[in-house]
Amino acid sequence: MDIRNKKVLVFGFGILGGGLATTNWLIKHGAKVTVTDLKTKTDLAPTLKKIKGKVLLKLGGHSKKDIEKSDLIVMNPDVSINNEYIKHAFKKGIPVENEATLFFKWVTCPIVGITGTRGKTTTTHWINHFLGAKYHSAIAGNSTEYQFLKIVDRTPKLDWVASEIPSFHLELFNEEMRKSDIAVVTNLYQDHLNRHLTMKGYADTKANLFIGQKQGQVLILNADNKWTPYFSKLAKSKSKCHVWFFSATGKLNKKQNGVFYKKGEICYQFDGHAHPVLLVKSFEKEYGSHNLENLLASALAAYLAGVTGKEIQSRIVSLPQIPFRQEIIFKNKHLTIVNDTTATSPEGSIAAVKRFASPFGALAKGGRPNVILIAGGTDRNLDFKNWGRVIPKYIKKDNLILLEGTATANMIASLPRRWHGVTQVADLAQAFHAALALARRMPKAAIVFSPGAKSFGLFKNEYDRGAKFNTLVRKVR
C-alpha cells in the first residue's frame, strides 16, 4: 500500500496521542496530511505542537468536501463506521482505514492478534513475554506506549508481534485483508452495546479478527465462554484455520485440541490424548481465575508459535503486572490498594472482587472479608443483574462505595433491597478517603478500585481515571 504523495485525511485527531502517532507516521512515509476534528485548535493545542511536519488543519468540525478531496481516510477508532462522513466516504468509493488496518497491511513479521471483552491486554503482554523466551518480539495495539504504527517500522527486525485489537478497530477488517497467523478471542461478554447495538453485532465485529483466515493459520477460543460455539461455527464456515481451545474448568471434549487446567497443572490435549505440560499450583489463588484463563490462552498461543513448554514454564514466575488491570499499587501488612480502572464492565469488576475477596462462607477457612470496593461510572446499556447478585456474596454493604453516575443507579437497582442506601459520593477523592477511613478501622483491608463502568464526564477516559486514583494514593502514603 503506497501512501507517498497521497492526500490523506486523518479523521478525528483527539487529545490522547493516537491521532498524533498516526499523523506523524503518515508524514514520515510521504503522505500529504490533512487533520480534521470536532475540537478546536485551542482544545488540541498541546497535542498539535507535537506534529513532526507540515499538515493542513481543518478543526472545529468536519466537511464532506474534505472527504471528497482525499485519496485515503484514516479514522480514529472512536469514530463509528456509521458516522455520516465515513458513510459518505464509502459512498464515494474513497478508501477508509484505521491504524490497525494500516498495521496489518504494512507489518512484515508474523502476528498474534488478540481480542475479547476481558483479558486481552493482559493476554497480549503475557504472550509477548512468553515469545521473548525464544524470539525477538514486540507488542502493538491499544495504548499510547504500543501504538500500532509506532511498531510497523520495527517489524522487519522482529520474529513476532503480539497485537491487541479492540472491536472498534475491527469494524474495518474484512475477509480479503491479511489475517493474524494466530488469532485469540479471550471471551465475549456484554459491552460496547452503545456502539454495536446487539450482542450478535458485537460478536460479529470481534469475529472479523479470524474470518478469512487461511490454511495453516490458527484460532484460539475459550471453551468455557458461551459465545464460543458461535465463533466456532463462523470459523468453520468462513475460514480455513485450525481451531484450538483452552479451558480453566477442564471441560475440553475429546474432539477439541488445546489446553486445560486440572489440579494445579496445565494439560495439553491433542487427538483425544492429554498429558500435563505446566505446573501452576498456586497460580489461581494468587492471580485469580480470570487470569488463569489469560495464562492458558497465552501459553497455548506461545506454544503454537514455537515456544517450548519448558521455556514457557521458566517465564511464568516473571509474568508482568499490567498497569491499571488489578494493579497492586500499595501494600503493607495492614492494607492493600488495587487500581483496576480498566474494569469498565460488570464482569471486570466481579473478577477483581473475586480475586481479592473470599465468599463469606469461606471465612472459617481464612477468607478475606475486609475488601472495600469503589465502583460506579457512566452507563452504556449494560446489564448489572449478575453484578448485583455476586457482589453481596463477597463484601459487606458498608464496604461498597459508589461514584455518582448513570451506571450507578443501575448498580444500586441490581443489588438486594436490603443493600439500598449504600454510600454514594460525588468524586473520586471523596470515594478514596471514605474507603481509607473504613480501612483504618480494620485489622487487615484491601481497597479495590474496580468501577465496572466507563468514565465519561468526570475523566478523559479510564486511564486518566486510573492516573488520578494513583495520585490520590501517593498523597497519603
PDB file of N, CA and C in Angstrom, residues 206-281:
ATOM      1  N   LYS A 206     -16.120  -8.776  16.496  1.00  0.00           N
ATOM      2  CA  LYS A 206     -14.960  -9.487  17.032  1.00  0.00           C
ATOM      3  C   LYS A 206     -14.500 -10.580  16.064  1.00  0.00           C
ATOM      4  N   ALA A 207     -15.464 -11.239  15.423  1.00  0.00           N
ATOM      5  CA  ALA A 207     -15.142 -12.349  14.516  1.00  0.00           C
ATOM      6  C   ALA A 207     -14.369 -11.880  13.286  1.00  0.00           C
ATOM      7  N   ASN A 208     -14.399 -10.578  12.994  1.00  0.00           N
ATOM      8  CA  ASN A 208     -13.609 -10.064  11.870  1.00  0.00           C
ATOM      9  C   ASN A 208     -12.122 -10.341  12.045  1.00  0.00           C
ATOM     10  N   LEU A 209     -11.712 -10.628  13.286  1.00  0.00           N
ATOM     11  CA  LEU A 209     -10.305 -10.959  13.531  1.00  0.00           C
ATOM     12  C   LEU A 209      -9.891 -12.222  12.800  1.00  0.00           C
ATOM     13  N   PHE A 210     -10.805 -13.212  12.721  1.00  0.00           N
ATOM     14  CA  PHE A 210     -10.403 -14.517  12.167  1.00  0.00           C
ATOM     15  C   PHE A 210     -11.147 -14.928  10.904  1.00  0.00           C
ATOM     16  N   ILE A 211     -12.251 -14.291  10.569  1.00  0.00           N
ATOM     17  CA  ILE A 211     -12.962 -14.645   9.339  1.00  0.00           C
ATOM     18  C   ILE A 211     -12.045 -14.384   8.148  1.00  0.00           C
ATOM     19  N   GLY A 212     -11.865 -15.393   7.330  1.00  0.00           N
ATOM     20  CA  GLY A 212     -10.960 -15.283   6.195  1.00  0.00           C
ATOM     21  C   GLY A 212      -9.563 -15.805   6.471  1.00  0.00           C
ATOM     22  N   GLN A 213      -9.311 -16.340   7.676  1.00  0.00           N
ATOM     23  CA  GLN A 213      -8.000 -16.951   7.937  1.00  0.00           C
ATOM     24  C   GLN A 213      -7.748 -18.093   6.962  1.00  0.00           C
ATOM     25  N   LYS A 214      -6.494 -18.242   6.581  1.00  0.00           N
ATOM     26  CA  LYS A 214      -6.121 -19.252   5.594  1.00  0.00           C
ATOM     27  C   LYS A 214      -5.666 -20.547   6.280  1.00  0.00           C
ATOM     28  N   GLN A 215      -5.500 -21.573   5.453  1.00  0.00           N
ATOM     29  CA  GLN A 215      -4.992 -22.849   5.947  1.00  0.00           C
ATOM     30  C   GLN A 215      -3.611 -22.636   6.548  1.00  0.00           C
ATOM     31  N   GLY A 216      -3.359 -23.230   7.693  1.00  0.00           N
ATOM     32  CA  GLY A 216      -2.088 -23.048   8.371  1.00  0.00           C
ATOM     33  C   GLY A 216      -2.146 -21.981   9.447  1.00  0.00           C
ATOM     34  N   GLN A 217      -3.158 -21.119   9.384  1.00  0.00           N
ATOM     35  CA  GLN A 217      -3.341 -20.133  10.434  1.00  0.00           C
ATOM     36  C   GLN A 217      -4.222 -20.716  11.546  1.00  0.00           C
ATOM     37  N   VAL A 218      -4.173 -20.098  12.717  1.00  0.00           N
ATOM     38  CA  VAL A 218      -4.741 -20.703  13.919  1.00  0.00           C
ATOM     39  C   VAL A 218      -5.698 -19.744  14.615  1.00  0.00           C
ATOM     40  N   LEU A 219      -6.771 -20.301  15.161  1.00  0.00           N
ATOM     41  CA  LEU A 219      -7.702 -19.562  16.011  1.00  0.00           C
ATOM     42  C   LEU A 219      -7.754 -20.239  17.374  1.00  0.00           C
ATOM     43  N   ILE A 220      -7.649 -19.457  18.444  1.00  0.00           N
ATOM     44  CA  ILE A 220      -7.732 -19.970  19.810  1.00  0.00           C
ATOM     45  C   ILE A 220      -8.969 -19.384  20.480  1.00  0.00           C
ATOM     46  N   LEU A 221      -9.821 -20.267  21.024  1.00  0.00           N
ATOM     47  CA  LEU A 221     -11.080 -19.854  21.648  1.00  0.00           C
ATOM     48  C   LEU A 221     -11.181 -20.373  23.082  1.00  0.00           C
ATOM     49  N   ASN A 222     -11.978 -19.667  23.876  1.00  0.00           N
ATOM     50  CA  ASN A 222     -12.220 -20.023  25.264  1.00  0.00           C
ATOM     51  C   ASN A 222     -13.377 -21.024  25.341  1.00  0.00           C
ATOM     52  N   ALA A 223     -13.072 -22.266  25.641  1.00  0.00           N
ATOM     53  CA  ALA A 223     -14.094 -23.317  25.665  1.00  0.00           C
ATOM     54  C   ALA A 223     -15.152 -23.083  26.735  1.00  0.00           C
ATOM     55  N   ASP A 224     -14.854 -22.237  27.732  1.00  0.00           N
ATOM     56  CA  ASP A 224     -15.782 -22.001  28.840  1.00  0.00           C
ATOM     57  C   ASP A 224     -16.738 -20.844  28.591  1.00  0.00           C
ATOM     58  N   ASN A 225     -16.567 -20.129  27.469  1.00  0.00           N
ATOM     59  CA  ASN A 225     -17.395 -18.953  27.196  1.00  0.00           C
ATOM     60  C   ASN A 225     -18.590 -19.323  26.323  1.00  0.00           C
ATOM     61  N   LYS A 226     -19.748 -18.773  26.633  1.00  0.00           N
ATOM     62  CA  LYS A 226     -20.970 -19.203  25.940  1.00  0.00           C
ATOM     63  C   LYS A 226     -21.018 -18.775  24.481  1.00  0.00           C
ATOM     64  N   TRP A 227     -20.193 -17.824  24.056  1.00  0.00           N
ATOM     65  CA  TRP A 227     -20.182 -17.398  22.658  1.00  0.00           C
ATOM     66  C   TRP A 227     -19.236 -18.226  21.796  1.00  0.00           C
ATOM     67  N   THR A 228     -18.485 -19.143  22.408  1.00  0.00           N
ATOM     68  CA  THR A 228     -17.526 -19.935  21.637  1.00  0.00           C
ATOM     69  C   THR A 228     -18.186 -20.817  20.572  1.00  0.00           C
ATOM     70  N   PRO A 229     -19.315 -21.473  20.834  1.00  0.00           N
ATOM     71  CA  PRO A 229     -19.952 -22.238  19.748  1.00  0.00           C
ATOM     72  C   PRO A 229     -20.289 -21.377  18.535  1.00  0.00           C
ATOM     73  N   TYR A 230     -20.685 -20.125  18.778  1.00  0.00           N
ATOM     74  CA  TYR A 230     -20.987 -19.214  17.671  1.00  0.00           C
ATOM     75  C   TYR A 230     -19.725 -18.901  16.879  1.00  0.00           C
ATOM     76  N   PHE A 231     -18.634 -18.600  17.595  1.00  0.00           N
ATOM     77  CA  PHE A 231     -17.370 -18.315  16.919  1.00  0.00           C
ATOM     78  C   PHE A 231     -16.850 -19.545  16.170  1.00  0.00           C
ATOM     79  N   SER A 232     -16.998 -20.708  16.772  1.00  0.00           N
ATOM     80  CA  SER A 232     -16.543 -21.945  16.129  1.00  0.00           C
ATOM     81  C   SER A 232     -17.284 -22.180  14.811  1.00  0.00           C
ATOM     82  N   LYS A 233     -18.578 -21.933  14.829  1.00  0.00           N
ATOM     83  CA  LYS A 233     -19.383 -22.108  13.623  1.00  0.00           C
ATOM     84  C   LYS A 233     -18.953 -21.142  12.534  1.00  0.00           C
ATOM     85  N   LEU A 234     -18.697 -19.882  12.903  1.00  0.00           N
ATOM     86  CA  LEU A 234     -18.223 -18.896  11.927  1.00  0.00           C
ATOM     87  C   LEU A 234     -16.865 -19.298  11.361  1.00  0.00           C
ATOM     88  N   ALA A 235     -15.983 -19.779  12.244  1.00  0.00           N
ATOM     89  CA  ALA A 235     -14.651 -20.185  11.787  1.00  0.00           C
ATOM     90  C   ALA A 235     -14.737 -21.337  10.798  1.00  0.00           C
ATOM     91  N   LYS A 236     -15.616 -22.277  11.070  1.00  0.00           N
ATOM     92  CA  LYS A 236     -15.765 -23.440  10.197  1.00  0.00           C
ATOM     93  C   LYS A 236     -16.308 -23.051   8.830  1.00  0.00           C
ATOM     94  N   SER A 237     -17.233 -22.080   8.796  1.00  0.00           N
ATOM     95  CA  SER A 237     -17.883 -21.720   7.531  1.00  0.00           C
ATOM     96  C   SER A 237     -17.160 -20.630   6.767  1.00  0.00           C
ATOM     97  N   LYS A 238     -16.367 -19.782   7.475  1.00  0.00           N
ATOM     98  CA  LYS A 238     -15.819 -18.601   6.814  1.00  0.00           C
ATOM     99  C   LYS A 238     -14.299 -18.490   6.923  1.00  0.00           C
ATOM    100  N   SER A 239     -13.638 -19.572   7.293  1.00  0.00           N
ATOM    101  CA  SER A 239     -12.177 -19.567   7.302  1.00  0.00           C
ATOM    102  C   SER A 239     -11.672 -20.989   7.091  1.00  0.00           C
ATOM    103  N   LYS A 240     -10.368 -21.106   6.906  1.00  0.00           N
ATOM    104  CA  LYS A 240      -9.752 -22.422   6.734  1.00  0.00           C
ATOM    105  C   LYS A 240      -8.771 -22.706   7.874  1.00  0.00           C
ATOM    106  N   CYS A 241      -8.928 -21.978   8.969  1.00  0.00           N
ATOM    107  CA  CYS A 241      -7.984 -22.099  10.077  1.00  0.00           C
ATOM    108  C   CYS A 241      -8.224 -23.361  10.890  1.00  0.00           C
ATOM    109  N   HIS A 242      -7.243 -23.697  11.698  1.00  0.00           N
ATOM    110  CA  HIS A 242      -7.394 -24.781  12.668  1.00  0.00           C
ATOM    111  C   HIS A 242      -7.774 -24.153  13.991  1.00  0.00           C
ATOM    112  N   VAL A 243      -8.815 -24.652  14.654  1.00  0.00           N
ATOM    113  CA  VAL A 243      -9.302 -24.077  15.900  1.00  0.00           C
ATOM    114  C   VAL A 243      -8.779 -24.869  17.098  1.00  0.00           C
ATOM    115  N   TRP A 244      -8.209 -24.145  18.046  1.00  0.00           N
ATOM    116  CA  TRP A 244      -7.739 -24.710  19.307  1.00  0.00           C
ATOM    117  C   TRP A 244      -8.528 -24.079  20.450  1.00  0.00           C
ATOM    118  N   PHE A 245      -8.526 -24.744  21.601  1.00  0.00           N
ATOM    119  CA  PHE A 245      -9.340 -24.287  22.718  1.00  0.00           C
ATOM    120  C   PHE A 245      -8.531 -24.284  24.017  1.00  0.00           C
ATOM    121  N   PHE A 246      -8.985 -23.449  24.959  1.00  0.00           N
ATOM    122  CA  PHE A 246      -8.438 -23.506  26.318  1.00  0.00           C
ATOM    123  C   PHE A 246      -9.596 -23.498  27.308  1.00  0.00           C
ATOM    124  N   SER A 247      -9.392 -24.158  28.442  1.00  0.00           N
ATOM    125  CA  SER A 247     -10.436 -24.245  29.454  1.00  0.00           C
ATOM    126  C   SER A 247      -9.826 -24.199  30.852  1.00  0.00           C
ATOM    127  N   ALA A 248     -10.340 -23.262  31.672  1.00  0.00           N
ATOM    128  CA  ALA A 248      -9.898 -23.180  33.062  1.00  0.00           C
ATOM    129  C   ALA A 248     -10.672 -24.146  33.952  1.00  0.00           C
ATOM    130  N   THR A 249     -11.684 -24.810  33.390  1.00  0.00           N
ATOM    131  CA  THR A 249     -12.517 -25.736  34.168  1.00  0.00           C
ATOM    132  C   THR A 249     -12.330 -27.184  33.725  1.00  0.00           C
ATOM    133  N   GLY A 250     -11.366 -27.427  32.855  1.00  0.00           N
ATOM    134  CA  GLY A 250     -11.079 -28.793  32.419  1.00  0.00           C
ATOM    135  C   GLY A 250     -12.151 -29.395  31.539  1.00  0.00           C
ATOM    136  N   LYS A 251     -12.858 -28.552  30.801  1.00  0.00           N
ATOM    137  CA  LYS A 251     -14.022 -29.037  30.061  1.00  0.00           C
ATOM    138  C   LYS A 251     -13.802 -29.181  28.555  1.00  0.00           C
ATOM    139  N   LEU A 252     -12.626 -29.529  28.121  1.00  0.00           N
ATOM    140  CA  LEU A 252     -12.424 -29.840  26.711  1.00  0.00           C
ATOM    141  C   LEU A 252     -13.014 -31.211  26.416  1.00  0.00           C
ATOM    142  N   ASN A 253     -13.758 -31.304  25.320  1.00  0.00           N
ATOM    143  CA  ASN A 253     -14.213 -32.639  24.926  1.00  0.00           C
ATOM    144  C   ASN A 253     -13.125 -33.332  24.111  1.00  0.00           C
ATOM    145  N   LYS A 254     -13.301 -34.591  23.832  1.00  0.00           N
ATOM    146  CA  LYS A 254     -12.255 -35.385  23.182  1.00  0.00           C
ATOM    147  C   LYS A 254     -11.920 -34.905  21.767  1.00  0.00           C
ATOM    148  N   LYS A 255     -12.851 -34.160  21.153  1.00  0.00           N
ATOM    149  CA  LYS A 255     -12.618 -33.687  19.787  1.00  0.00           C
ATOM    150  C   LYS A 255     -11.920 -32.319  19.758  1.00  0.00           C
ATOM    151  N   GLN A 256     -11.759 -31.698  20.924  1.00  0.00           N
ATOM    152  CA  GLN A 256     -11.149 -30.377  20.984  1.00  0.00           C
ATOM    153  C   GLN A 256      -9.669 -30.471  21.326  1.00  0.00           C
ATOM    154  N   ASN A 257      -8.842 -29.883  20.496  1.00  0.00           N
ATOM    155  CA  ASN A 257      -7.412 -29.795  20.776  1.00  0.00           C
ATOM    156  C   ASN A 257      -7.134 -28.507  21.537  1.00  0.00           C
ATOM    157  N   GLY A 258      -6.224 -28.579  22.502  1.00  0.00           N
ATOM    158  CA  GLY A 258      -5.900 -27.378  23.240  1.00  0.00           C
ATOM    159  C   GLY A 258      -5.314 -27.659  24.599  1.00  0.00           C
ATOM    160  N   VAL A 259      -5.555 -26.740  25.548  1.00  0.00           N
ATOM    161  CA  VAL A 259      -5.027 -26.882  26.898  1.00  0.00           C
ATOM    162  C   VAL A 259      -6.151 -26.689  27.913  1.00  0.00           C
ATOM    163  N   PHE A 260      -6.006 -27.343  29.059  1.00  0.00           N
ATOM    164  CA  PHE A 260      -6.982 -27.175  30.129  1.00  0.00           C
ATOM    165  C   PHE A 260      -6.283 -27.277  31.476  1.00  0.00           C
ATOM    166  N   TYR A 261      -6.948 -26.724  32.489  1.00  0.00           N
ATOM    167  CA  TYR A 261      -6.398 -26.707  33.841  1.00  0.00           C
ATOM    168  C   TYR A 261      -7.033 -27.807  34.680  1.00  0.00           C
ATOM    169  N   LYS A 262      -6.196 -28.515  35.446  1.00  0.00           N
ATOM    170  CA  LYS A 262      -6.717 -29.555  36.332  1.00  0.00           C
ATOM    171  C   LYS A 262      -5.747 -29.768  37.488  1.00  0.00           C
ATOM    172  N   LYS A 263      -6.221 -29.520  38.691  1.00  0.00           N
ATOM    173  CA  LYS A 263      -5.476 -29.818  39.923  1.00  0.00           C
ATOM    174  C   LYS A 263      -4.048 -29.273  39.915  1.00  0.00           C
ATOM    175  N   GLY A 264      -3.928 -27.987  39.608  1.00  0.00           N
ATOM    176  CA  GLY A 264      -2.618 -27.342  39.686  1.00  0.00           C
ATOM    177  C   GLY A 264      -1.722 -27.564  38.490  1.00  0.00           C
ATOM    178  N   GLU A 265      -2.246 -28.169  37.432  1.00  0.00           N
ATOM    179  CA  GLU A 265      -1.450 -28.408  36.227  1.00  0.00           C
ATOM    180  C   GLU A 265      -2.196 -27.929  34.988  1.00  0.00           C
ATOM    181  N   ILE A 266      -1.432 -27.500  34.013  1.00  0.00           N
ATOM    182  CA  ILE A 266      -1.995 -27.219  32.683  1.00  0.00           C
ATOM    183  C   ILE A 266      -1.689 -28.421  31.803  1.00  0.00           C
ATOM    184  N   CYS A 267      -2.739 -28.994  31.261  1.00  0.00           N
ATOM    185  CA  CYS A 267      -2.604 -30.188  30.431  1.00  0.00           C
ATOM    186  C   CYS A 267      -2.813 -29.849  28.969  1.00  0.00           C
ATOM    187  N   TYR A 268      -2.073 -30.533  28.119  1.00  0.00           N
ATOM    188  CA  TYR A 268      -2.168 -30.358  26.661  1.00  0.00           C
ATOM    189  C   TYR A 268      -2.917 -31.551  26.083  1.00  0.00           C
ATOM    190  N   GLN A 269      -3.902 -31.253  25.249  1.00  0.00           N
ATOM    191  CA  GLN A 269      -4.694 -32.327  24.636  1.00  0.00           C
ATOM    192  C   GLN A 269      -4.638 -32.235  23.113  1.00  0.00           C
ATOM    193  N   PHE A 270      -4.369 -33.386  22.488  1.00  0.00           N
ATOM    194  CA  PHE A 270      -4.349 -33.454  21.019  1.00  0.00           C
ATOM    195  C   PHE A 270      -4.872 -34.823  20.595  1.00  0.00           C
ATOM    196  N   ASP A 271      -5.815 -34.808  19.660  1.00  0.00           N
ATOM    197  CA  ASP A 271      -6.438 -36.039  19.170  1.00  0.00           C
ATOM    198  C   ASP A 271      -6.961 -36.923  20.299  1.00  0.00           C
ATOM    199  N   GLY A 272      -7.533 -36.296  21.314  1.00  0.00           N
ATOM    200  CA  GLY A 272      -8.159 -37.032  22.410  1.00  0.00           C
ATOM    201  C   GLY A 272      -7.226 -37.485  23.497  1.00  0.00           C
ATOM    202  N   HIS A 273      -5.924 -37.273  23.327  1.00  0.00           N
ATOM    203  CA  HIS A 273      -4.943 -37.693  24.337  1.00  0.00           C
ATOM    204  C   HIS A 273      -4.402 -36.469  25.072  1.00  0.00           C
ATOM    205  N   ALA A 274      -4.364 -36.549  26.398  1.00  0.00           N
ATOM    206  CA  ALA A 274      -3.942 -35.403  27.204  1.00  0.00           C
ATOM    207  C   ALA A 274      -2.815 -35.784  28.152  1.00  0.00           C
ATOM    208  N   HIS A 275      -1.933 -34.805  28.427  1.00  0.00           N
ATOM    209  CA  HIS A 275      -0.880 -35.005  29.419  1.00  0.00           C
ATOM    210  C   HIS A 275      -0.482 -33.653  29.998  1.00  0.00           C
ATOM    211  N   PRO A 276      -0.047 -33.601  31.250  1.00  0.00           N
ATOM    212  CA  PRO A 276       0.352 -32.329  31.874  1.00  0.00           C
ATOM    213  C   PRO A 276       1.624 -31.773  31.250  1.00  0.00           C
ATOM    214  N   VAL A 277       1.662 -30.443  31.087  1.00  0.00           N
ATOM    215  CA  VAL A 277       2.834 -29.802  30.489  1.00  0.00           C
ATOM    216  C   VAL A 277       3.377 -28.659  31.337  1.00  0.00           C
ATOM    217  N   LEU A 278       2.520 -28.031  32.182  1.00  0.00           N
ATOM    218  CA  LEU A 278       2.962 -26.916  33.003  1.00  0.00           C
ATOM    219  C   LEU A 278       2.457 -27.085  34.432  1.00  0.00           C
ATOM    220  N   LEU A 279       3.296 -26.717  35.395  1.00  0.00           N
ATOM    221  CA  LEU A 279       2.922 -26.789  36.799  1.00  0.00           C
ATOM    222  C   LEU A 279       2.582 -25.382  37.283  1.00  0.00           C
ATOM    223  N   VAL A 280       1.338 -25.208  37.766  1.00  0.00           N
ATOM    224  CA  VAL A 280       0.876 -23.872  38.186  1.00  0.00           C
ATOM    225  C   VAL A 280       0.055 -23.985  39.469  1.00  0.00           C
ATOM    226  N   LYS A 281       0.602 -24.617  40.476  1.00  0.00           N
ATOM    227  CA  LYS A 281      -0.161 -24.985  41.682  1.00  0.00           C
ATOM    228  C   LYS A 281      -0.816 -23.809  42.389  1.00  0.00           C
TER     229      LYS A 281
END
